[in-house]
Structure formats: C-alpha cells, structure tokens
mmCIF file of C-alpha atoms in Angstrom:
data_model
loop_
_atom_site.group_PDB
_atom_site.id
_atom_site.type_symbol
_atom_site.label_atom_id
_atom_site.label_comp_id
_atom_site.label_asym_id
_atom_site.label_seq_id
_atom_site.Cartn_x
_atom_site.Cartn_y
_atom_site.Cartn_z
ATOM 1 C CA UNK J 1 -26.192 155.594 5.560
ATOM 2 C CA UNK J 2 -23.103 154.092 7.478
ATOM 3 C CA UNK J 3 -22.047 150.551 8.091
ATOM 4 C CA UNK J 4 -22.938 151.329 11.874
ATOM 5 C CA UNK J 5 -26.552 152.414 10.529
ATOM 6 C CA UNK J 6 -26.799 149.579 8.204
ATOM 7 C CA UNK J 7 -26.219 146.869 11.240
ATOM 8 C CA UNK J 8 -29.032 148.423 12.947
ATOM 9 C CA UNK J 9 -31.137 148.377 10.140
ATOM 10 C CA UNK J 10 -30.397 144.822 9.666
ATOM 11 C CA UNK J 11 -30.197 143.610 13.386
ATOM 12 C CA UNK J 12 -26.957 142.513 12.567
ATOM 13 C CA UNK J 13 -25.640 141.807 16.205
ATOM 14 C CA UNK J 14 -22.648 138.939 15.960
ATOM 15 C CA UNK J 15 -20.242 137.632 13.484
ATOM 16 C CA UNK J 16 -19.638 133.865 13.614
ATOM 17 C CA UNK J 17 -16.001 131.985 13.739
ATOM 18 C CA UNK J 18 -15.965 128.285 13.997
ATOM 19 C CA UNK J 19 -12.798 126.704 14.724
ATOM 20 C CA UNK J 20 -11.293 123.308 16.495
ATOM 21 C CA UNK J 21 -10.798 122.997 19.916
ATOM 22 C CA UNK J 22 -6.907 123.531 19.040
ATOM 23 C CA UNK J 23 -7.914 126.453 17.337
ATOM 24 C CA UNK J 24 -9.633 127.767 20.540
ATOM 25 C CA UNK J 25 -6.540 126.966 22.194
ATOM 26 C CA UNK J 26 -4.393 129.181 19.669
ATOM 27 C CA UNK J 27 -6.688 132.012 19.713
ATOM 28 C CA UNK J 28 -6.886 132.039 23.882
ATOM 29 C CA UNK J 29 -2.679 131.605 24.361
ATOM 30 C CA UNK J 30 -2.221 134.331 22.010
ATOM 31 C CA UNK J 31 -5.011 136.140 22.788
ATOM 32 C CA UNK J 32 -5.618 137.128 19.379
ATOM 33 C CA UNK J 33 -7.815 135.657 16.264
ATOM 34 C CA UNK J 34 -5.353 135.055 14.145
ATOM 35 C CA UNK J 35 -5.361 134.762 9.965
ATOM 36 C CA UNK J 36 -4.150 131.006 8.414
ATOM 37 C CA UNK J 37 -1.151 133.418 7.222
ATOM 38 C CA UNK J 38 0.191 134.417 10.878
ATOM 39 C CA UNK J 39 -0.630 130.750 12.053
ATOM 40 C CA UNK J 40 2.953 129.564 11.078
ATOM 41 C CA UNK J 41 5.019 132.881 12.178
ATOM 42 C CA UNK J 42 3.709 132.417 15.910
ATOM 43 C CA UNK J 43 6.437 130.102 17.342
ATOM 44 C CA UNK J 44 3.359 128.221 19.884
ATOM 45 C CA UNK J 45 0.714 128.467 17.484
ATOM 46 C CA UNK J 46 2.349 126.476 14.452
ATOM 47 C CA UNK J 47 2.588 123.189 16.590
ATOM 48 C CA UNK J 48 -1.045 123.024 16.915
ATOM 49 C CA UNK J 49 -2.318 123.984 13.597
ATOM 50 C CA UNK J 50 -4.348 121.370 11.983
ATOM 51 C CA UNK J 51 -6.064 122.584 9.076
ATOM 52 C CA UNK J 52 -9.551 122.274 8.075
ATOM 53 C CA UNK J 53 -9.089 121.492 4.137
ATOM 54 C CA UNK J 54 -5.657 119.928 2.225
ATOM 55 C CA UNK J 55 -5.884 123.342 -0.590
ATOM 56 C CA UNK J 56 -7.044 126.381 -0.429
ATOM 57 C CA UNK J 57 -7.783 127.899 -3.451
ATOM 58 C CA UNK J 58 -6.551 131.145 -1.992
ATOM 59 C CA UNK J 59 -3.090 129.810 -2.603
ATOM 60 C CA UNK J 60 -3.281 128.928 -6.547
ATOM 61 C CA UNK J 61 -1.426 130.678 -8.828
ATOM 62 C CA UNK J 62 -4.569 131.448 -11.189
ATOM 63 C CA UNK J 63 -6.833 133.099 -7.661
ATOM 64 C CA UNK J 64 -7.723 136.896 -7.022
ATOM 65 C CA UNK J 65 -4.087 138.365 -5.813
ATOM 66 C CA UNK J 66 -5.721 141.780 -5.114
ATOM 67 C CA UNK J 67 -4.954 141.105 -1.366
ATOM 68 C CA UNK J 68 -3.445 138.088 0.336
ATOM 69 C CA UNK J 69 -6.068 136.144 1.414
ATOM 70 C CA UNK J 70 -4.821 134.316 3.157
ATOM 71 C CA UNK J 71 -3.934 137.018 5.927
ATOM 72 C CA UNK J 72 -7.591 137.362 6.152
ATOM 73 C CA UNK J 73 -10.060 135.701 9.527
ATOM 74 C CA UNK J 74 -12.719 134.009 7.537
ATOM 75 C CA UNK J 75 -15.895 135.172 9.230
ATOM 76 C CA UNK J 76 -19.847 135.140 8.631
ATOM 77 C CA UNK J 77 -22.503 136.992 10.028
ATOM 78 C CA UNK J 78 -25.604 135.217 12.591
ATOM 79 C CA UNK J 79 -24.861 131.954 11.502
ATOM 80 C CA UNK J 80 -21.522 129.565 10.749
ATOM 81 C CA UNK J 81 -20.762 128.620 6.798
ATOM 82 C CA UNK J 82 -22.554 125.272 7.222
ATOM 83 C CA UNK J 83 -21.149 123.900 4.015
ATOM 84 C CA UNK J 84 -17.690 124.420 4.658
ATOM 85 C CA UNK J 85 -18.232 123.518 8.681
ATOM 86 C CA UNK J 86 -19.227 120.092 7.226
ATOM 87 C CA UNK J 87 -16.702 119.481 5.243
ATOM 88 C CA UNK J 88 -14.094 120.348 8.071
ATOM 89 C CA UNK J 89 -15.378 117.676 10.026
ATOM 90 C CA UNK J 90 -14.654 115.134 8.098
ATOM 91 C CA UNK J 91 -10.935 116.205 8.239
ATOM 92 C CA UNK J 92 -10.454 115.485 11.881
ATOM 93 C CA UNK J 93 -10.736 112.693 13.919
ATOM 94 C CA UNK J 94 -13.480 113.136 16.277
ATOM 95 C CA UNK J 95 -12.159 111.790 19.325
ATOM 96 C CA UNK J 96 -9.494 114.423 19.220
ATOM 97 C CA UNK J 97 -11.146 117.305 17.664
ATOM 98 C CA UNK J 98 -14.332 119.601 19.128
ATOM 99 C CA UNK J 99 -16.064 122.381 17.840
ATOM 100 C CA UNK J 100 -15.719 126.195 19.124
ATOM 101 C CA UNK J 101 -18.220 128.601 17.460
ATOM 102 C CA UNK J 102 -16.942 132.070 18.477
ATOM 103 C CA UNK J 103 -19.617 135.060 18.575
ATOM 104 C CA UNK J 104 -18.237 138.434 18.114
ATOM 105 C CA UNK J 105 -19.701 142.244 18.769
ATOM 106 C CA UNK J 106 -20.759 142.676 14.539
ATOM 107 C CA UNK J 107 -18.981 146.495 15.625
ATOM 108 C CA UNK J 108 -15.868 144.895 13.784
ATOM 109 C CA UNK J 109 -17.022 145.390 10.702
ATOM 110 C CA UNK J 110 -16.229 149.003 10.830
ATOM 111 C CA UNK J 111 -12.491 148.525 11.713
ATOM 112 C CA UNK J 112 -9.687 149.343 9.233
ATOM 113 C CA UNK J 113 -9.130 146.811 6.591
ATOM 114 C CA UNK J 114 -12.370 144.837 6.430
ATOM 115 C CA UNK J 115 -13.496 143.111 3.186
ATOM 116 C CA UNK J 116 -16.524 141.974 2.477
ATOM 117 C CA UNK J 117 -17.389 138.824 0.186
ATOM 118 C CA UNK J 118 -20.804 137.929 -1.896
ATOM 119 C CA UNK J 119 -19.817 134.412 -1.263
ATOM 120 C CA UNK J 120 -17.511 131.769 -0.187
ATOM 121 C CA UNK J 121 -14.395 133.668 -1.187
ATOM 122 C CA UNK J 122 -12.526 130.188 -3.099
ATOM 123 C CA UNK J 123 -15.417 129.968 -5.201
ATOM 124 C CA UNK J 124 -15.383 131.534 -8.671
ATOM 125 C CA UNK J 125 -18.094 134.696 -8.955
ATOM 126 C CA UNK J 126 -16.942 135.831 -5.095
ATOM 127 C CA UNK J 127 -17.071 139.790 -4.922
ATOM 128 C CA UNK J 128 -15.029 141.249 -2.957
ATOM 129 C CA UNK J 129 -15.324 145.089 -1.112
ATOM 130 C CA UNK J 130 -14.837 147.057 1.805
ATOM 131 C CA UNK J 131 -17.101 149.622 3.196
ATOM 132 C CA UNK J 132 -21.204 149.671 2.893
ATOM 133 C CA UNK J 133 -21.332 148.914 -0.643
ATOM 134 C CA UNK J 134 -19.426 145.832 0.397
ATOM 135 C CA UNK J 135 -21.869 144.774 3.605
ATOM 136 C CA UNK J 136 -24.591 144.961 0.874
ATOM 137 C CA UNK J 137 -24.053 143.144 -1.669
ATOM 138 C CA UNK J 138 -24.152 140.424 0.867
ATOM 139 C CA UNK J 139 -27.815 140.649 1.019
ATOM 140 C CA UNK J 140 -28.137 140.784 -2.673
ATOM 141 C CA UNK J 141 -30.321 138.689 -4.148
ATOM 142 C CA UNK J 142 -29.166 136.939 -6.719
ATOM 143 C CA UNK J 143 -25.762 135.846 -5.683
ATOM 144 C CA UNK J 144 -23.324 134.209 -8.202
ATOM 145 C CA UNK J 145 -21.562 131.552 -6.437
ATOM 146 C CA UNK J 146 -19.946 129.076 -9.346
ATOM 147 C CA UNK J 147 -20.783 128.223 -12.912
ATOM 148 C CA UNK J 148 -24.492 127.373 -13.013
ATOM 149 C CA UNK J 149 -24.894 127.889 -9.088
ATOM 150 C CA UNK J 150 -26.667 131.087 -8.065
ATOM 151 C CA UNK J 151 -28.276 132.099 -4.031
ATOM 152 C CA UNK J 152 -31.275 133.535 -4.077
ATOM 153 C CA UNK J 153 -32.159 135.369 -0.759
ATOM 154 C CA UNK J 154 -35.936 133.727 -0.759
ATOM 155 C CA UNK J 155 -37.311 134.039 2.687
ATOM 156 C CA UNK J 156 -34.137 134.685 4.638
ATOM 157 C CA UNK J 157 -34.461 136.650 7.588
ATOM 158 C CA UNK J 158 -33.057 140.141 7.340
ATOM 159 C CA UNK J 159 -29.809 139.371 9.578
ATOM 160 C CA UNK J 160 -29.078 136.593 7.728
ATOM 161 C CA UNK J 161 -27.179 136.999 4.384
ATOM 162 C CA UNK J 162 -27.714 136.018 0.742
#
C-alpha cells in the first residue's frame, strides 16, 4: 500500500489550516503557505505577523532538534486542532482578528519532505515520521499525548485521526 492508496482507503480528502485574517492576507500576497520560520525573512510578511501563542515549545533548548520545526506548516487532516484553535483566540482581540480555515487537496501529503505527527507536535510523547508508516500511526489507537494523557480513537470516523 501507498500513501495515495491509504487516502482512499481512509476518505481522506482535505487537510485543514486555520489562520487569522492577517494570516490569510500573508498567505494570498505571497501566494504561498508559509512556515512560522520564513514568516520573518519575507520583507511584507513580517509586519503582519501576530502570533497565535507567546512560546513555542519548538524553540526550547531541551525539544526534538531532529528537524527545525519550526520551518514546518502545522496542518491536520478533516478537521482544525480545536484545542489549540481555542487557545489562539484568546490571543487576539476580536474586533481586529477573524478566522480563515484553509482546505487543501489531502494529495500533499505525498510531496517531498512531509512529516507526520501522532499528536500535537509541542507535547511530550509526539511521534514523528514521514511516509505511510507515518500517516498511520495517526490513526493509532492508543495515542500518547503527555504524562498521564492518552487518545483513544473510540468511535471516530475513519477520516478523522486518533
């Protein structure tokens, strides 16, 4: 089986990106989706980055260093990250800031350089791989999030991961 064949099997149609309406505006000047990383080297896009959290873990000295993270486009598949999607909002001042949930063909996850992770990938028992073997061990069941804080798949539809 192939990561093609397994998005099939799955019904795995669209990968989710939320981002501010400044981040919409980034993404549609430059018309690229662009990693927290590149943010700053773009000389347009670095005036109107407002981030959605103060740290990111990525960015510790004591975190994973087995790629830069932080070069990475956080995305999910079928549905956004709720969790962190709520705590975003409370970051921003709602008069100012809206919502853009971007929908993408879920081809992408056969392009060069993917990774695939279990879980949120700031949080402590994240695995992280490219390829199939990657793409499944999203719909593992259990997942090992943090310390004492496992995902079970339950009665998740298929297209939806662990």
């Amino acid at each position: 089986m192939n990561i093609g064949q397994f998005l099939d099997q799955r019904d795995l149609r669209e990968i989710i990106h939320f981002t501010t309406n400044r981040g919409l505006i980034g993404i549609l000047a430059s018309n690229a989706l662009k990693s927290r990383k590149r943010l700053h080297e773009d000389q347009y896009l670095r005036y109107i980055l407002h981030v959605n959290a103060r740290i990111r873990p990525e960015e510790s000295d004591y975190f994973d260093k087995q790629e830069d993270w932080l070069d990475y486009v956080n995305l999910t598949f079928s549905e956004i990250n709720r969790r962190f999607f709520d705590f975003s909002q409370n970051w921003h001042n709602p008069d100012e800031i809206w919502w853009a949930i971007l929908s993408f063909d879920s081809e992408i996850c056969q392009h060069p350089g993917v990774y695939f992770a279990t879980t949120n990938n700031g949080y402590d028992h994240c695995l992280r791989d490219q390829g199939l073997t990657g793409l499944q061990d999203l719909f593992d069941s259990p997942i090992r999030r943090k310390p004492g804080w496992v995902a079970h798949r339950g009665s998740r539809e298929g297209h939806l991961t662990t």
